[in-house]
Amino acid sequence: MSNSPHRRFNPLTGEWVLVSPHRAKRPWLGQVEESPLENLPKYDPTCYLCPRNERAGGLSNPDYSSTFVFDNDFSALLPDEVPAPASDHPLLASVSERGLCRVVCFSPRHDLTLPELDHASIENIINTWTEQTIELSAKDYIHYVQVFENKGAMMGCSNPHPHSQVWASEHIPNEPAKELQHQKAYFHEHGHALLADYLVEEHKRKERILFINEHFTALIPYWAVWPFEILLVAHRSAAYLADLTSSEVSALADILKRVTTCYDNLFEISFPYSMGFHQAPFDSQPHPEWVLHAHFYPPLLRSATVRKFMVGYEMLAMPQRDITPESAADRLRSLSDLHYRHP
Ligand code: H2U
Ligand code: ZN
């Protein structure tokens, strides 16, 4: 089975992925191209995220010393109440959308990415994401808060200064909406949370597990689409970042550092990805079905420069992968001890 083409089911979204392992029995055979080490300065006078510098729109950043949060100067969502756009036919449906977009700088340092920051700084970033989630979700029209990081030019990140974003919206966006539907249906049928049951199985099988600490597990999901996709799952059915105790925040910082370190070590580059947390919606209902988790979606396949393209079949039919999640896990598992740039 594992070496012949097959489909795997993603129970969080209800979607299938095609796995074609026979196409990549030895995925590491592809040539690994040299990529230059990025040597960023600690401070860049032209960076719009560094302390004291001016941003687009004319505002200046304070001389900040830990995380720094500001309203996105080019917000995709706006808080103003606007009348719903006219829609006089069900095939031309639209509704207005309100919200807020913020940027969260990880630290004043222009050159330190998540795996290079110390444990306390990563905890501080998590606490900032939590505070932002609480503050934004307290607004009566906000029903979802998406925390995410685009890292690297390959993922469309506009500035190397390590930062993340928080977008809070009136409606639940597509991906969390699918996860809500599937986790709810599973909970009603089985009386347990889907991801809690999934973790039990993965802990038994071990072949896709990367790291386990006291409160979190990092693994390559059975249904992963991206070659080195990672799912980070809370051991307890906490639905929100704000539900985490201080020891859970500490464990999350530990596992974030391990995940991002093993990524960087894989091809010895600052590894690009989009990552984000999926918390339950803010719809004034209890969410016993929801387990807090984070997805990491990195585009690279074989080297610093060979990426996976989501093109032809993926766009028109369904996602497809060659290397199996199990072999990807084998490669990543051993790479988290020391960071290649700071051995
Ligand atoms: P990335 O994480 O994709 O690089 O996006 C950074 C955000 O920073 C982007 O949404 C915002 C952009 O709108 N930005 C500002 O808010 N102010 C600026 O001066 C430049 C960029
Ligand atoms: Zn900077």
Coordinates of C-alpha atoms and ligand atoms in Angstrom, one line a residue:
M1 CA 0.0 0.0 0.0
S2 CA 2.5 2.6 1.1
N3 CA 4.5 2.5 -2.1
S4 CA 1.6 2.5 -4.6
P5 CA -0.6 5.4 -5.4
H6 CA -3.3 6.0 -2.9
R7 CA -5.5 8.8 -1.5
R8 CA -5.5 9.9 2.1
F9 CA -8.4 11.7 3.8
N10 CA -8.0 14.9 5.8
P11 CA -10.6 14.6 8.5
L12 CA -10.2 18.3 9.5
T13 CA -11.3 19.6 6.1
G14 CA -13.0 16.6 4.5
E15 CA -10.6 16.8 1.5
W16 CA -8.5 14.0 0.0
V17 CA -4.8 14.1 -1.1
L18 CA -3.3 11.9 -3.7
V19 CA 0.0 10.2 -2.6
S20 CA 2.3 8.8 -5.3
P21 CA 5.4 7.5 -3.4
H22 CA 6.7 5.4 -6.3
R23 CA 7.7 8.7 -7.9
A24 CA 10.1 9.5 -5.1
K25 CA 11.4 6.4 -3.4
R26 CA 14.6 8.3 -2.6
P27 CA 13.6 11.9 -2.4
W28 CA 17.1 13.0 -1.2
L29 CA 18.6 12.0 -4.6
G30 CA 17.8 15.4 -6.1
Q31 CA 20.7 17.7 -6.3
V32 CA 21.0 20.1 -3.5
E33 CA 22.0 23.5 -4.7
E34 CA 24.2 25.9 -2.7
S35 CA 22.3 28.9 -1.4
P36 CA 24.2 31.8 0.2
L37 CA 23.8 32.3 3.9
E38 CA 21.8 35.3 4.6
N39 CA 23.7 37.7 6.7
L40 CA 21.3 40.3 7.9
P41 CA 22.3 43.3 10.1
K42 CA 20.9 43.6 13.6
Y43 CA 19.4 46.9 12.6
D44 CA 18.6 48.0 9.1
P45 CA 18.0 51.8 8.7
T46 CA 15.8 51.1 5.6
C47 CA 13.6 48.5 7.3
Y48 CA 10.0 49.7 8.1
L49 CA 9.8 47.3 11.0
C50 CA 13.0 48.1 12.8
P51 CA 12.7 50.4 15.9
R52 CA 12.6 54.1 15.3
N53 CA 12.2 53.8 11.6
E54 CA 9.4 55.4 9.5
R55 CA 6.7 53.2 8.0
A56 CA 4.7 53.7 4.8
G57 CA 2.1 56.3 5.6
G58 CA 4.5 58.4 7.7
L59 CA 4.1 56.9 11.2
S60 CA 7.3 56.1 13.0
N61 CA 8.0 53.0 15.1
P62 CA 8.8 53.5 18.8
D63 CA 12.2 52.5 20.2
Y64 CA 10.7 49.1 21.1
S65 CA 12.5 46.4 23.1
S66 CA 10.4 43.3 22.9
T67 CA 7.4 42.6 20.6
F68 CA 5.9 45.5 18.7
V69 CA 2.3 45.5 17.4
F70 CA 0.8 48.1 15.0
D71 CA -2.3 48.3 12.8
N72 CA -1.4 47.3 9.3
D73 CA -1.0 50.4 7.2
F74 CA -2.5 48.5 4.2
S75 CA -5.2 46.6 6.1
A76 CA -7.2 44.0 4.0
L77 CA -10.1 44.5 6.5
L78 CA -11.5 47.7 7.9
P79 CA -13.5 48.2 11.1
D80 CA -16.0 50.7 9.7
E81 CA -19.6 49.7 9.5
V82 CA -20.6 49.5 5.9
P83 CA -24.0 48.6 4.3
A84 CA -24.0 45.2 2.7
P85 CA -23.3 45.4 -1.0
A86 CA -26.4 45.1 -3.1
S87 CA -26.9 41.6 -4.2
D88 CA -30.1 40.9 -6.2
H89 CA -29.3 37.3 -7.4
P90 CA -28.2 34.2 -5.5
L91 CA -25.5 33.6 -8.1
L92 CA -24.0 37.0 -7.4
A93 CA -23.8 36.7 -3.6
S94 CA -21.8 39.0 -1.4
V95 CA -21.9 40.3 2.1
S96 CA -19.9 43.1 3.7
E97 CA -16.9 42.1 5.9
R98 CA -15.5 44.1 8.8
G99 CA -12.3 43.5 10.6
L100 CA -8.8 44.6 11.7
C101 CA -5.3 43.6 10.6
R102 CA -2.3 44.0 12.7
V103 CA 1.4 43.3 12.3
V104 CA 3.4 41.8 15.2
C105 CA 7.2 42.3 15.1
F106 CA 8.9 39.5 17.0
S107 CA 11.7 41.6 18.5
P108 CA 13.7 44.7 17.7
R109 CA 16.4 42.5 16.1
H110 CA 16.2 42.6 12.3
D111 CA 18.2 39.4 12.0
L112 CA 16.7 36.9 14.5
T113 CA 14.0 34.5 13.3
L114 CA 11.9 32.3 15.5
P115 CA 14.5 29.5 15.8
E116 CA 17.2 32.0 16.6
L117 CA 15.4 33.7 19.4
D118 CA 15.7 32.5 23.0
H119 CA 13.0 30.7 24.9
A120 CA 11.8 33.8 26.8
S121 CA 11.5 35.8 23.6
I122 CA 9.4 33.1 22.0
E123 CA 7.1 32.9 25.1
N124 CA 6.8 36.7 24.8
I125 CA 5.7 36.4 21.2
I126 CA 3.1 33.7 22.1
N127 CA 1.8 36.0 24.9
T128 CA 1.5 38.8 22.4
W129 CA -0.5 36.7 20.0
T130 CA -2.7 35.7 23.0
E131 CA -3.2 39.4 24.1
Q132 CA -4.0 40.4 20.5
T133 CA -6.5 37.6 20.2
I134 CA -8.2 38.6 23.4
E135 CA -8.3 42.3 22.5
L136 CA -9.6 41.8 19.0
S137 CA -12.1 39.1 19.8
A138 CA -13.6 41.4 22.5
K139 CA -15.1 43.6 19.7
D140 CA -18.7 42.5 19.3
Y141 CA -18.5 42.2 15.5
I142 CA -15.3 40.0 15.5
H143 CA -16.0 36.2 15.2
Y144 CA -12.6 34.9 14.1
V145 CA -8.9 35.8 14.8
Q146 CA -6.3 34.4 12.5
V147 CA -2.7 34.6 13.8
F148 CA -0.1 33.7 11.0
E149 CA 3.4 34.2 9.8
N150 CA 4.6 34.4 6.2
K151 CA 8.3 33.7 6.3
G152 CA 10.7 34.2 3.3
A153 CA 10.3 35.9 0.0
M154 CA 9.1 32.6 -1.5
M155 CA 6.0 32.9 0.6
G156 CA 5.4 36.5 -0.4
C157 CA 6.9 37.9 2.8
S158 CA 7.6 41.6 2.1
N159 CA 10.3 42.2 4.7
P160 CA 12.9 39.9 6.3
H161 CA 12.5 41.5 9.7
P162 CA 10.8 38.6 11.6
H163 CA 7.2 39.4 12.1
S164 CA 3.7 37.8 12.0
Q165 CA 0.2 39.1 11.4
V166 CA -3.1 39.0 13.1
W167 CA -6.3 39.4 11.0
A168 CA -9.6 39.5 12.9
S169 CA -12.8 39.2 10.9
E170 CA -16.5 39.4 11.2
H171 CA -17.0 36.0 9.5
I172 CA -15.3 32.7 10.0
P173 CA -12.9 32.3 7.1
N174 CA -13.0 29.2 4.8
E175 CA -10.3 27.0 6.4
P176 CA -11.4 27.3 10.1
A177 CA -15.0 27.0 8.9
K178 CA -14.3 23.6 7.4
E179 CA -12.4 22.5 10.5
L180 CA -15.3 23.7 12.7
Q181 CA -17.8 21.7 10.7
H182 CA -15.7 18.5 10.7
Q183 CA -14.6 18.7 14.4
K184 CA -18.2 19.3 15.5
A185 CA -19.6 16.4 13.4
Y186 CA -16.8 14.1 14.9
F187 CA -17.5 15.3 18.4
H188 CA -21.2 14.7 18.1
E189 CA -20.7 11.2 16.7
H190 CA -17.9 10.0 19.0
G191 CA -18.1 12.2 22.1
H192 CA -14.4 13.0 21.8
A193 CA -12.4 15.7 20.1
L194 CA -11.2 14.6 16.6
L195 CA -7.6 15.9 17.2
A196 CA -7.4 14.3 20.6
D197 CA -8.3 10.9 19.2
Y198 CA -5.9 11.5 16.3
L199 CA -3.1 12.2 18.7
V200 CA -3.7 8.9 20.5
E201 CA -3.3 7.0 17.2
E202 CA -0.2 8.9 16.2
H203 CA 1.4 8.4 19.6
K204 CA 0.8 4.7 19.2
R205 CA 2.2 4.5 15.6
K206 CA 5.1 7.0 16.1
E207 CA 6.1 7.0 12.4
R208 CA 4.9 10.5 11.7
I209 CA 5.8 12.0 15.1
L210 CA 8.6 14.6 15.2
F211 CA 8.7 15.9 18.7
I212 CA 6.6 15.5 21.9
N213 CA 7.0 17.5 25.0
E214 CA 4.8 17.8 28.1
H215 CA 1.9 19.7 26.4
F216 CA 2.4 19.6 22.6
T217 CA 3.1 17.2 19.8
A218 CA 4.6 18.1 16.4
L219 CA 4.0 15.6 13.6
I220 CA 3.6 15.3 9.9
P221 CA -0.1 14.7 9.5
Y222 CA -1.1 11.5 7.7
W223 CA -2.9 13.7 5.1
A224 CA -0.1 16.3 4.6
V225 CA -0.2 18.0 1.3
W226 CA 3.1 20.0 1.4
P227 CA 6.3 17.9 1.4
F228 CA 7.4 19.0 4.9
E229 CA 4.0 20.2 6.3
I230 CA 3.8 20.0 10.1
L231 CA 0.9 20.0 12.4
L232 CA 1.4 21.1 16.0
V233 CA -1.3 19.9 18.4
A234 CA -2.1 20.8 22.0
H235 CA -2.4 17.7 24.3
R236 CA -5.4 19.2 26.1
S237 CA -8.6 20.2 24.5
A238 CA -7.8 23.9 24.8
A239 CA -9.7 25.8 22.1
Y240 CA -7.9 29.2 22.4
L241 CA -4.4 30.5 22.9
A242 CA -5.9 32.3 26.0
D243 CA -6.7 28.9 27.5
L244 CA -3.0 27.9 27.8
T245 CA -1.4 27.9 31.2
S246 CA 2.0 29.3 31.7
S247 CA 3.6 25.9 31.5
E248 CA 1.7 25.2 28.3
V249 CA 3.0 28.5 26.8
S250 CA 6.5 27.4 27.8
A251 CA 6.0 24.0 26.1
L252 CA 4.6 25.7 23.0
A253 CA 7.7 28.0 22.8
D254 CA 9.9 24.9 23.2
I255 CA 8.2 23.0 20.4
L256 CA 8.0 26.1 18.1
K257 CA 11.8 26.5 18.5
R258 CA 12.3 22.8 17.7
V259 CA 10.1 22.8 14.6
T260 CA 11.6 25.9 13.1
T261 CA 15.1 24.7 13.9
C262 CA 14.7 21.4 12.2
Y263 CA 13.2 23.3 9.2
D264 CA 16.3 25.6 8.9
N265 CA 18.6 22.6 9.4
L266 CA 17.0 20.6 6.6
F267 CA 18.5 22.6 3.7
E268 CA 20.7 24.9 5.9
I269 CA 18.8 28.0 5.0
S270 CA 16.3 30.2 6.7
F271 CA 13.4 27.9 5.7
P272 CA 10.4 29.6 4.2
Y273 CA 6.9 28.8 5.2
S274 CA 3.4 30.1 6.1
M275 CA 2.3 29.0 9.5
G276 CA -0.7 29.9 11.6
F277 CA -2.8 29.0 14.6
H278 CA -6.3 27.6 14.4
Q279 CA -8.3 28.6 17.4
A280 CA -12.0 28.1 17.8
P281 CA -14.3 30.9 16.5
F282 CA -15.5 33.6 18.8
D283 CA -19.2 32.9 18.4
S284 CA -20.3 32.9 22.1
Q285 CA -20.6 29.1 22.1
P286 CA -18.6 26.4 23.9
H287 CA -16.1 24.5 21.7
P288 CA -15.4 21.2 23.3
E289 CA -14.7 19.8 19.9
W290 CA -11.9 22.2 19.2
V291 CA -8.2 21.5 19.9
L292 CA -5.8 24.4 19.5
H293 CA -3.3 23.6 16.7
A294 CA -0.9 25.2 14.3
H295 CA -0.2 24.3 10.7
F296 CA 3.1 24.9 9.0
Y297 CA 3.0 24.9 5.2
P298 CA 6.5 25.1 3.7
P299 CA 6.9 25.2 -0.1
L300 CA 10.3 23.6 -0.4
L301 CA 10.7 20.1 -1.7
R302 CA 14.2 19.0 -2.4
S303 CA 16.7 21.9 -1.7
A304 CA 16.9 25.5 -1.0
T305 CA 15.7 26.3 -4.5
V306 CA 13.5 23.4 -5.6
R307 CA 10.0 24.0 -4.5
K308 CA 6.8 22.1 -4.8
F309 CA 4.4 23.7 -7.2
M310 CA 0.6 23.5 -6.6
V311 CA -0.2 23.6 -10.3
G312 CA -2.0 21.5 -13.0
Y313 CA -3.5 18.5 -11.2
E314 CA -3.5 20.3 -7.9
M315 CA -5.4 23.3 -9.3
L316 CA -7.7 21.4 -11.5
A317 CA -8.3 18.1 -9.6
M318 CA -6.8 17.6 -6.1
P319 CA -3.5 18.0 -4.2
Q320 CA -0.8 15.4 -4.9
R321 CA 2.5 14.6 -3.2
D322 CA 5.4 12.2 -3.9
I323 CA 7.4 11.8 -0.8
T324 CA 5.3 10.2 1.9
P325 CA 4.6 12.0 5.2
E326 CA 6.5 9.1 7.0
S327 CA 9.7 9.6 5.0
A328 CA 9.5 13.4 5.5
A329 CA 9.1 12.7 9.3
D330 CA 12.2 10.5 9.2
R331 CA 14.2 13.3 7.7
L332 CA 13.1 16.1 10.0
R333 CA 13.1 14.2 13.3
S334 CA 16.8 14.2 13.9
L335 CA 17.4 17.9 13.0
S336 CA 16.2 19.9 16.0
D337 CA 19.1 19.7 18.4
L338 CA 21.4 22.6 17.3
H339 CA 20.7 25.3 14.8
Y340 CA 23.0 25.2 11.8
R341 CA 23.9 28.9 12.1
H342 CA 24.6 28.7 15.9
P343 CA 26.0 25.2 16.4
Ligands
H2U1 P1 4.1 40.0 5.1 O1 4.1 39.4 6.4 O2 3.5 39.3 4.1 O3 5.5 40.5 4.8 O4 3.3 41.4 5.3 C1 3.7 42.5 6.1 C2 2.6 43.4 6.2 O5 3.1 44.7 6.6 C3 1.8 43.7 5.0 O6 0.5 43.2 5.2 C4 2.3 45.7 6.1 C5 1.8 45.2 4.7 O7 0.6 45.7 4.4 N1 3.0 47.0 6.1 C6 2.6 48.0 6.9 O8 1.6 47.9 7.6 N2 3.4 49.2 6.9 C7 4.5 49.4 6.1 O9 5.1 50.4 6.2 C8 4.8 48.4 5.1 C9 4.1 47.1 5.1
ZN2 ZN 14.2 45.6 10.6

